[in-house]
Tab-separated table of C-alpha atoms and ligand atoms in Angstrom:
chain	number	residue	atom	x	y	z
A	40	MET	CA	103.686	133.233	77.702
A	41	SER	CA	102.420	130.357	79.838
A	42	LEU	CA	102.163	126.676	78.777
A	43	ILE	CA	98.456	126.739	79.458
A	44	ASP	CA	97.450	129.831	77.503
A	45	GLY	CA	94.269	128.959	75.712
A	46	PHE	CA	93.488	126.218	77.890
A	47	GLU	CA	92.653	128.342	81.150
A	48	HIS	CA	89.114	126.888	81.296
A	49	VAL	CA	90.416	123.372	82.020
A	50	ALA	CA	93.980	123.869	83.347
A	51	ARG	CA	95.586	125.408	86.342
A	52	GLU	CA	99.167	126.062	87.634
A	53	ASN	CA	100.510	124.951	90.873
A	54	GLU	CA	97.578	122.730	91.643
A	55	SER	CA	97.968	120.682	95.007
A	56	LEU	CA	97.654	116.905	94.230
A	57	ALA	CA	96.812	115.956	97.611
A	58	GLY	CA	92.989	115.928	96.936
A	59	TYR	CA	93.433	113.772	93.910
A	60	THR	CA	95.142	110.893	95.860
A	61	ARG	CA	93.605	108.358	98.088
A	62	LEU	CA	96.393	109.239	100.857
A	63	LYS	CA	95.359	112.958	100.664
A	64	LEU	CA	98.968	113.838	100.809
A	65	GLY	CA	101.782	115.499	98.539
A	66	GLY	CA	102.848	118.587	96.925
A	67	PRO	CA	101.482	120.436	93.858
A	68	ALA	CA	101.658	119.778	89.992
A	69	GLU	CA	103.333	122.473	88.094
A	70	TYR	CA	100.471	122.355	85.716
A	71	PHE	CA	97.254	120.342	86.109
A	72	ALA	CA	94.492	119.951	83.539
A	73	GLU	CA	91.137	118.101	83.256
A	74	PRO	CA	90.332	118.272	79.546
A	75	THR	CA	86.718	118.064	78.487
A	76	THR	CA	87.166	116.674	75.133
A	77	GLU	CA	89.690	114.195	73.180
A	78	GLN	CA	90.863	117.207	71.133
A	79	GLU	CA	91.799	119.273	74.123
A	80	LEU	CA	93.520	116.288	75.724
A	81	THR	CA	95.593	115.747	72.545
A	82	ALA	CA	96.306	119.449	72.199
A	83	LEU	CA	97.585	119.770	75.705
A	84	VAL	CA	99.797	116.643	75.344
A	85	MET	CA	101.275	117.900	72.088
A	86	ARG	CA	101.979	121.322	73.496
A	87	PHE	CA	103.724	119.824	76.512
A	88	SER	CA	105.601	117.233	74.534
A	89	GLU	CA	106.867	119.954	72.104
A	90	GLU	CA	108.265	121.778	75.127
A	91	GLN	CA	109.621	118.592	76.351
A	92	LYS	CA	107.972	118.761	79.617
A	93	PRO	CA	107.064	115.726	81.695
A	94	ILE	CA	103.408	114.698	81.232
A	95	ARG	CA	101.686	112.121	83.814
A	96	LEU	CA	98.258	110.697	84.225
A	97	ILE	CA	96.400	110.384	87.440
A	98	GLY	CA	93.291	108.134	87.823
A	99	SER	CA	91.903	107.986	91.395
A	100	GLY	CA	95.303	108.286	92.874
A	101	SER	CA	95.014	105.078	94.803
A	102	ASN	CA	98.345	103.733	93.715
A	103	ILE	CA	100.305	106.831	93.908
A	104	VAL	CA	102.461	108.682	96.549
A	105	VAL	CA	103.247	112.238	95.572
A	106	GLY	CA	106.351	113.738	97.284
A	107	GLU	CA	106.208	116.854	99.308
A	108	GLU	CA	108.052	118.893	96.532
A	109	GLY	CA	105.266	118.014	93.945
A	110	VAL	CA	105.999	117.211	90.293
A	111	GLU	CA	107.246	119.172	87.331
A	112	GLY	CA	105.370	119.413	84.178
A	113	LEU	CA	101.644	118.400	83.570
A	114	VAL	CA	99.449	116.048	85.276
A	115	LEU	CA	96.283	115.010	83.376
A	116	HIS	CA	92.987	113.904	85.199
A	117	LEU	CA	90.511	112.110	83.012
A	118	ALA	CA	87.309	113.135	85.075
A	119	ALA	CA	85.193	114.618	82.203
A	120	PRO	CA	82.142	112.511	81.101
A	121	VAL	CA	83.711	111.680	77.727
A	122	PHE	CA	86.341	109.707	79.409
A	123	CYS	CA	84.122	107.944	81.919
A	124	GLU	CA	81.598	106.234	79.624
A	125	LEU	CA	80.620	102.684	79.574
A	126	SER	CA	78.736	100.734	77.173
A	127	VAL	CA	77.733	97.169	77.010
A	128	GLY	CA	77.430	94.859	74.105
A	129	GLN	CA	77.248	91.071	73.353
A	130	ASN	CA	79.548	89.554	75.813
A	131	ARG	CA	81.474	92.787	75.923
A	132	ILE	CA	82.038	96.103	77.868
A	133	THR	CA	83.672	99.170	76.398
A	134	SER	CA	84.859	101.359	79.177
A	135	GLY	CA	86.539	104.765	79.253
A	136	GLY	CA	89.828	105.132	80.965
A	137	GLY	CA	88.447	107.451	83.608
A	138	THR	CA	85.517	105.120	84.472
A	139	LYS	CA	85.484	104.024	88.129
A	140	LEU	CA	86.457	100.418	88.511
A	141	ALA	CA	83.418	99.879	90.773
A	142	HIS	CA	80.993	100.885	88.024
A	143	PHE	CA	82.845	98.539	85.556
A	144	VAL	CA	82.676	95.575	88.145
A	145	SER	CA	78.934	96.200	89.022
A	146	THR	CA	78.046	96.287	85.394
A	147	ALA	CA	79.782	93.179	84.536
A	148	VAL	CA	78.021	91.432	87.293
A	149	ARG	CA	74.646	92.649	86.350
A	150	GLU	CA	75.086	91.540	82.800
A	151	GLY	CA	76.236	88.196	83.799
A	152	PHE	CA	79.780	88.606	82.590
A	153	ALA	CA	82.183	86.344	84.677
A	154	GLY	CA	85.400	87.452	86.154
A	155	PRO	CA	85.266	91.286	87.326
A	156	GLU	CA	83.237	90.209	90.556
A	157	GLN	CA	86.647	89.147	91.855
A	158	LEU	CA	87.783	92.804	91.564
A	159	VAL	CA	85.075	94.030	94.094
A	160	GLY	CA	86.430	96.614	96.452
A	161	ILE	CA	89.657	97.565	94.599
A	162	PRO	CA	89.692	101.447	94.473
A	163	GLY	CA	90.648	103.095	91.305
A	164	THR	CA	89.726	103.678	87.598
A	165	VAL	CA	89.626	101.221	84.587
A	166	GLY	CA	92.705	103.122	83.156
A	167	GLY	CA	94.733	102.924	86.425
A	168	ALA	CA	93.714	99.364	86.894
A	169	LEU	CA	94.996	98.401	83.309
A	170	HIS	CA	98.010	100.324	83.617
A	171	CYS	CA	98.831	98.291	86.871
A	172	ASN	CA	97.024	95.153	85.792
A	173	SER	CA	95.259	95.453	89.098
A	174	GLY	CA	93.601	92.171	90.476
A	175	ALA	CA	92.714	90.000	93.301
A	176	HIS	CA	91.975	86.241	94.003
A	177	GLY	CA	94.136	85.119	90.915
A	178	GLU	CA	91.957	87.323	88.377
A	179	ASP	CA	93.697	90.504	86.815
A	180	ILE	CA	91.768	92.896	84.706
A	181	GLY	CA	94.164	92.289	81.815
A	182	THR	CA	92.664	88.807	81.392
A	183	TRP	CA	89.483	89.995	79.645
A	184	ILE	CA	91.034	92.611	77.339
A	185	GLU	CA	90.099	92.680	73.703
A	186	SER	CA	91.609	95.946	72.616
A	187	ALA	CA	92.636	99.407	73.785
A	188	GLU	CA	92.643	102.729	72.387
A	189	VAL	CA	95.660	104.785	73.573
A	190	LEU	CA	97.124	108.324	73.079
A	191	THR	CA	100.873	108.422	72.634
A	192	ARG	CA	103.234	111.283	73.877
A	193	SER	CA	103.414	112.522	70.310
A	194	GLY	CA	99.710	112.993	70.181
A	195	GLU	CA	98.777	109.948	68.023
A	196	VAL	CA	95.640	107.797	68.868
A	197	LEU	CA	96.476	103.978	68.356
A	198	THR	CA	94.497	100.937	68.803
A	199	ARG	CA	96.240	98.156	70.469
A	200	SER	CA	94.865	94.533	70.037
A	201	GLY	CA	94.710	92.241	73.019
A	202	ASP	CA	97.017	89.869	71.222
A	203	SER	CA	99.720	92.495	71.106
A	204	LEU	CA	99.516	93.217	74.849
A	205	SER	CA	101.061	91.260	77.671
A	206	PHE	CA	99.884	91.256	81.371
A	207	SER	CA	101.769	89.725	84.302
A	208	TYR	CA	101.501	90.230	87.956
A	209	ARG	CA	100.730	93.908	88.592
A	210	GLN	CA	102.456	94.723	85.241
A	211	SER	CA	101.205	95.519	81.808
A	212	SER	CA	102.706	96.437	78.476
A	213	LEU	CA	99.826	98.945	77.967
A	214	ASP	CA	102.332	101.808	79.043
A	215	GLU	CA	101.570	104.593	76.411
A	216	LEU	CA	100.787	107.884	78.000
A	217	VAL	CA	96.926	107.714	78.030
A	218	ILE	CA	94.596	104.657	77.991
A	219	LEU	CA	91.586	106.235	76.426
A	220	ARG	CA	89.232	103.311	76.477
A	221	ALA	CA	89.370	99.605	76.408
A	222	THR	CA	86.967	96.781	75.273
A	223	PHE	CA	86.696	93.621	77.264
A	224	GLN	CA	85.251	90.189	76.319
A	225	PHE	CA	83.816	87.690	78.918
A	226	GLU	CA	82.296	84.357	79.279
A	227	LYS	CA	78.626	84.507	80.554
A	228	GLU	CA	77.480	83.218	83.869
A	229	SER	CA	74.282	83.558	85.789
A	230	PRO	CA	73.931	87.279	87.199
A	231	GLU	CA	72.539	85.836	90.538
A	232	MET	CA	75.591	83.674	90.990
A	233	LEU	CA	77.968	86.452	90.233
A	234	THR	CA	76.165	88.705	92.573
A	235	LYS	CA	76.308	86.301	95.388
A	236	GLN	CA	80.101	85.743	94.804
A	237	MET	CA	80.697	89.540	94.708
A	238	GLN	CA	78.645	90.066	97.878
A	239	LYS	CA	80.714	87.450	99.545
A	240	LEU	CA	84.111	88.883	98.505
A	241	TRP	CA	82.818	92.317	99.441
A	242	ILE	CA	81.999	91.356	103.006
A	243	VAL	CA	85.643	89.662	103.285
A	244	ARG	CA	87.254	92.780	102.028
A	245	ARG	CA	85.290	95.027	104.322
A	246	SER	CA	86.457	93.002	107.397
A	247	THR	CA	90.055	92.762	106.430
A	248	GLN	CA	90.769	96.177	104.782
A	249	PRO	CA	90.326	99.851	105.954
A	250	PHE	CA	87.202	101.785	105.233
A	251	SER	CA	86.921	103.703	101.926
A	252	GLN	CA	86.904	106.988	103.875
A	253	GLU	CA	90.419	106.273	105.304
A	254	ASN	CA	93.564	107.857	103.865
A	255	ALA	CA	95.400	104.651	102.718
A	256	VAL	CA	97.793	103.066	100.333
A	257	TYR	CA	98.328	99.506	99.073
A	258	VAL	CA	102.233	99.416	99.348
A	259	PHE	CA	104.028	96.222	98.052
A	260	LYS	CA	103.787	93.412	95.666
A	261	ASP	CA	103.292	89.967	96.740
A	262	HIS	CA	106.527	87.962	96.791
A	263	GLY	CA	106.967	84.480	95.196
A	264	GLY	CA	103.333	83.670	95.696
A	265	GLU	CA	103.355	84.859	99.256
A	266	SER	CA	101.160	87.841	100.152
A	267	ALA	CA	103.046	90.963	101.184
A	268	GLY	CA	100.669	91.613	104.081
A	269	GLU	CA	101.451	88.171	105.416
A	270	LEU	CA	105.060	88.668	105.189
A	271	ILE	CA	104.975	91.940	106.983
A	272	ASP	CA	102.750	90.490	109.605
A	273	ARG	CA	105.154	87.576	110.140
A	274	CYS	CA	107.752	90.230	111.026
A	275	GLY	CA	105.348	91.690	113.666
A	276	LEU	CA	105.029	94.953	111.944
A	277	LYS	CA	101.397	95.608	112.081
A	278	GLY	CA	100.984	98.974	113.755
A	279	LEU	CA	104.433	100.082	113.095
A	280	GLN	CA	104.414	103.993	112.901
A	281	VAL	CA	106.411	106.800	111.430
A	282	GLY	CA	105.020	110.094	112.519
A	283	GLN	CA	101.297	110.050	111.746
A	284	VAL	CA	101.567	107.046	109.116
A	285	GLN	CA	100.933	103.453	110.331
A	286	VAL	CA	100.982	99.990	109.121
A	287	SER	CA	97.215	98.932	109.295
A	288	GLU	CA	96.271	96.469	112.012
A	289	LEU	CA	93.885	94.824	109.477
A	290	ASP	CA	96.035	94.394	106.460
A	291	ALA	CA	99.881	94.981	106.822
A	292	ASN	CA	100.182	95.795	103.193
A	293	ILE	CA	98.131	98.828	103.754
A	294	PHE	CA	99.448	102.084	105.347
A	295	LEU	CA	97.162	104.657	106.796
A	296	ALA	CA	97.798	108.383	107.079
A	297	SER	CA	96.174	110.243	109.980
A	298	PRO	CA	95.806	113.931	110.001
A	299	GLY	CA	99.084	115.821	109.969
A	300	ALA	CA	100.863	112.963	108.092
A	301	THR	CA	103.423	113.764	105.478
A	302	SER	CA	104.381	111.876	102.195
A	303	GLN	CA	107.911	112.019	103.384
A	304	GLU	CA	106.592	109.787	106.463
A	305	VAL	CA	104.946	107.343	104.030
A	306	LEU	CA	108.215	107.015	102.219
A	307	GLU	CA	110.265	106.363	105.437
A	308	LEU	CA	107.728	103.846	106.626
A	309	ILE	CA	108.045	102.004	103.349
A	310	GLU	CA	111.826	101.903	103.835
A	311	ARG	CA	111.726	100.869	107.353
A	312	VAL	CA	109.205	97.946	106.515
A	313	LYS	CA	111.521	96.815	103.635
A	314	GLU	CA	114.622	96.697	105.879
A	315	ARG	CA	112.795	94.851	108.612
A	316	VAL	CA	111.400	92.232	106.328
A	317	TYR	CA	114.838	91.791	104.663
A	318	GLU	CA	116.437	91.369	108.076
A	319	SER	CA	114.003	88.925	109.285
A	320	LEU	CA	113.048	86.914	106.157
A	321	SER	CA	115.695	87.714	103.526
A	322	VAL	CA	112.969	88.824	101.291
A	323	GLU	CA	113.303	91.945	99.247
A	324	LEU	CA	109.761	93.524	98.965
A	325	GLU	CA	109.137	95.595	95.817
A	326	THR	CA	106.814	98.543	95.865
A	327	ALA	CA	103.529	98.198	93.951
A	328	VAL	CA	102.695	101.971	94.496
A	329	ARG	CA	104.204	104.588	92.236
A	330	ILE	CA	106.201	107.121	93.823
A	331	TRP	CA	105.989	110.749	92.063
B	87	FAD	C1	92.744	100.072	100.309
B	87	FAD	C2	93.309	99.620	99.007
B	87	FAD	C3	93.126	98.448	98.519
B	87	FAD	C4	93.772	98.003	97.359
B	87	FAD	N1	93.544	96.700	96.869
B	87	FAD	C5	94.059	96.266	95.646
B	87	FAD	C6	94.093	94.925	95.375
B	87	FAD	O1	93.378	94.027	95.881
B	87	FAD	N2	94.664	94.583	94.129
B	87	FAD	C7	95.250	95.545	93.279
B	87	FAD	O2	95.779	95.245	92.255
B	87	FAD	N3	95.400	96.821	93.667
B	87	FAD	C8	94.914	97.283	94.898
B	87	FAD	N4	95.046	98.497	95.205
B	87	FAD	C9	95.800	99.336	94.496
B	87	FAD	C10	94.938	100.332	93.521
B	87	FAD	O3	93.629	100.295	93.894
B	87	FAD	C11	94.918	99.757	92.020
B	87	FAD	O4	96.253	99.615	91.539
B	87	FAD	C12	94.127	100.749	91.073
B	87	FAD	O5	93.764	99.932	90.108
B	87	FAD	C13	94.764	101.843	90.643
B	87	FAD	O6	93.864	102.882	89.993
B	87	FAD	P1	93.829	104.394	89.980
B	87	FAD	O7	92.795	104.857	89.056
B	87	FAD	O8	93.714	104.782	91.420
B	87	FAD	O9	95.282	104.702	89.479
B	87	FAD	P2	96.291	105.849	90.037
B	87	FAD	O10	96.843	105.396	91.446
B	87	FAD	O11	95.840	106.989	89.681
B	87	FAD	O12	97.553	105.575	89.011
B	87	FAD	C14	98.277	104.419	88.981
B	87	FAD	C15	99.032	104.288	87.694
B	87	FAD	O13	98.315	104.150	86.634
B	87	FAD	C16	98.570	105.283	85.574
B	87	FAD	N5	97.156	105.604	85.062
B	87	FAD	C17	96.221	105.897	85.788
B	87	FAD	N6	95.152	106.152	84.886
B	87	FAD	C18	95.604	106.055	83.600
B	87	FAD	C19	95.230	106.025	82.221
B	87	FAD	N7	93.831	106.296	81.917
B	87	FAD	N8	95.962	105.882	81.164
B	87	FAD	C20	97.390	105.575	81.521
B	87	FAD	N9	97.879	105.392	82.748
B	87	FAD	C21	97.025	105.544	83.752
B	87	FAD	C22	99.103	106.432	86.451
B	87	FAD	O14	99.938	107.296	85.589
B	87	FAD	C23	100.057	105.602	87.428
B	87	FAD	O15	101.183	105.208	87.020
B	87	FAD	C24	94.542	98.856	96.501
B	87	FAD	C25	94.603	100.320	96.836
B	87	FAD	C26	94.057	100.681	98.129
B	87	FAD	C27	94.145	102.084	98.625
């Protein structure tokens, strides 16, 4: 019997994860599923938990490097419409975990909800951003959370109130298996002002970061208030290359993969940059990217 018996319409064995990551690299998931309802999601989680198989979530895969050998167990992808809904209330947005962050940001700006305009241009989903407490310009997504609905590894759905959660730099205590949806609360501002601010930040990002079509990964956390990209640049490492993977000339905290690259080369470049930064500046860079 296969672990995905009865789920063949939404689950597959030995699915390459490369197409689900921004780097477009990496090996297969032993099992991969895109459930279409919450019931299917829960049933899959319970089945794999009972068999004590690892279960992981993938959002847009913009903060994950998958190793060449792939991963054991189940990888879940929340691509179905039910996980990507977004609704607007008085000063509030409720968003599915699979909703694109860009949709969340543009909706907030249109409604005159202040804060999310700072996140313009960060690739990913709302669930991935909450899990990593993604942010920019001193604003993190955790700042606005009111509550979140999560699914645990035992298949239980829980509501976590904003007061019970803690967010720090690129870290969140929202670490249950699945962030199903979250509600955010905002201060009001003029939509025109927020639109102008978002456009300004978008132009800056477009001129300092690779295009969305490029296979890229944002690698390290900032260190003691200093941007990781600036630290790497100070060591003269822009353009450093291992095989077909290169430190971006635009932002040194981004690595770019060209055709023929492997995730092993990404991992080697991470180690090489860490070593060189430590030798030159005695700074130990910590990875922001998740290595699977
Ligand atoms: C060019 C580029 C620029 C970037 N700029 C920034 C930046 O300025 N600031 C910043 O903070 N980040 C930045 N990032 C990193 C990345 O975009 C963010 O961390 C993003 O929020 C990750 O979202 P994702 O959906 O891609 O998550 P993934 O990469 O798919 O997953 C990341 C983690 O979140 C977990 N996860 C995903 N979805 C869920 C869910 N629904 N429930 C529970 N866990 C989940 C995964 O299991 C994994 O552990 C950048 C990345 C790139 C490639």
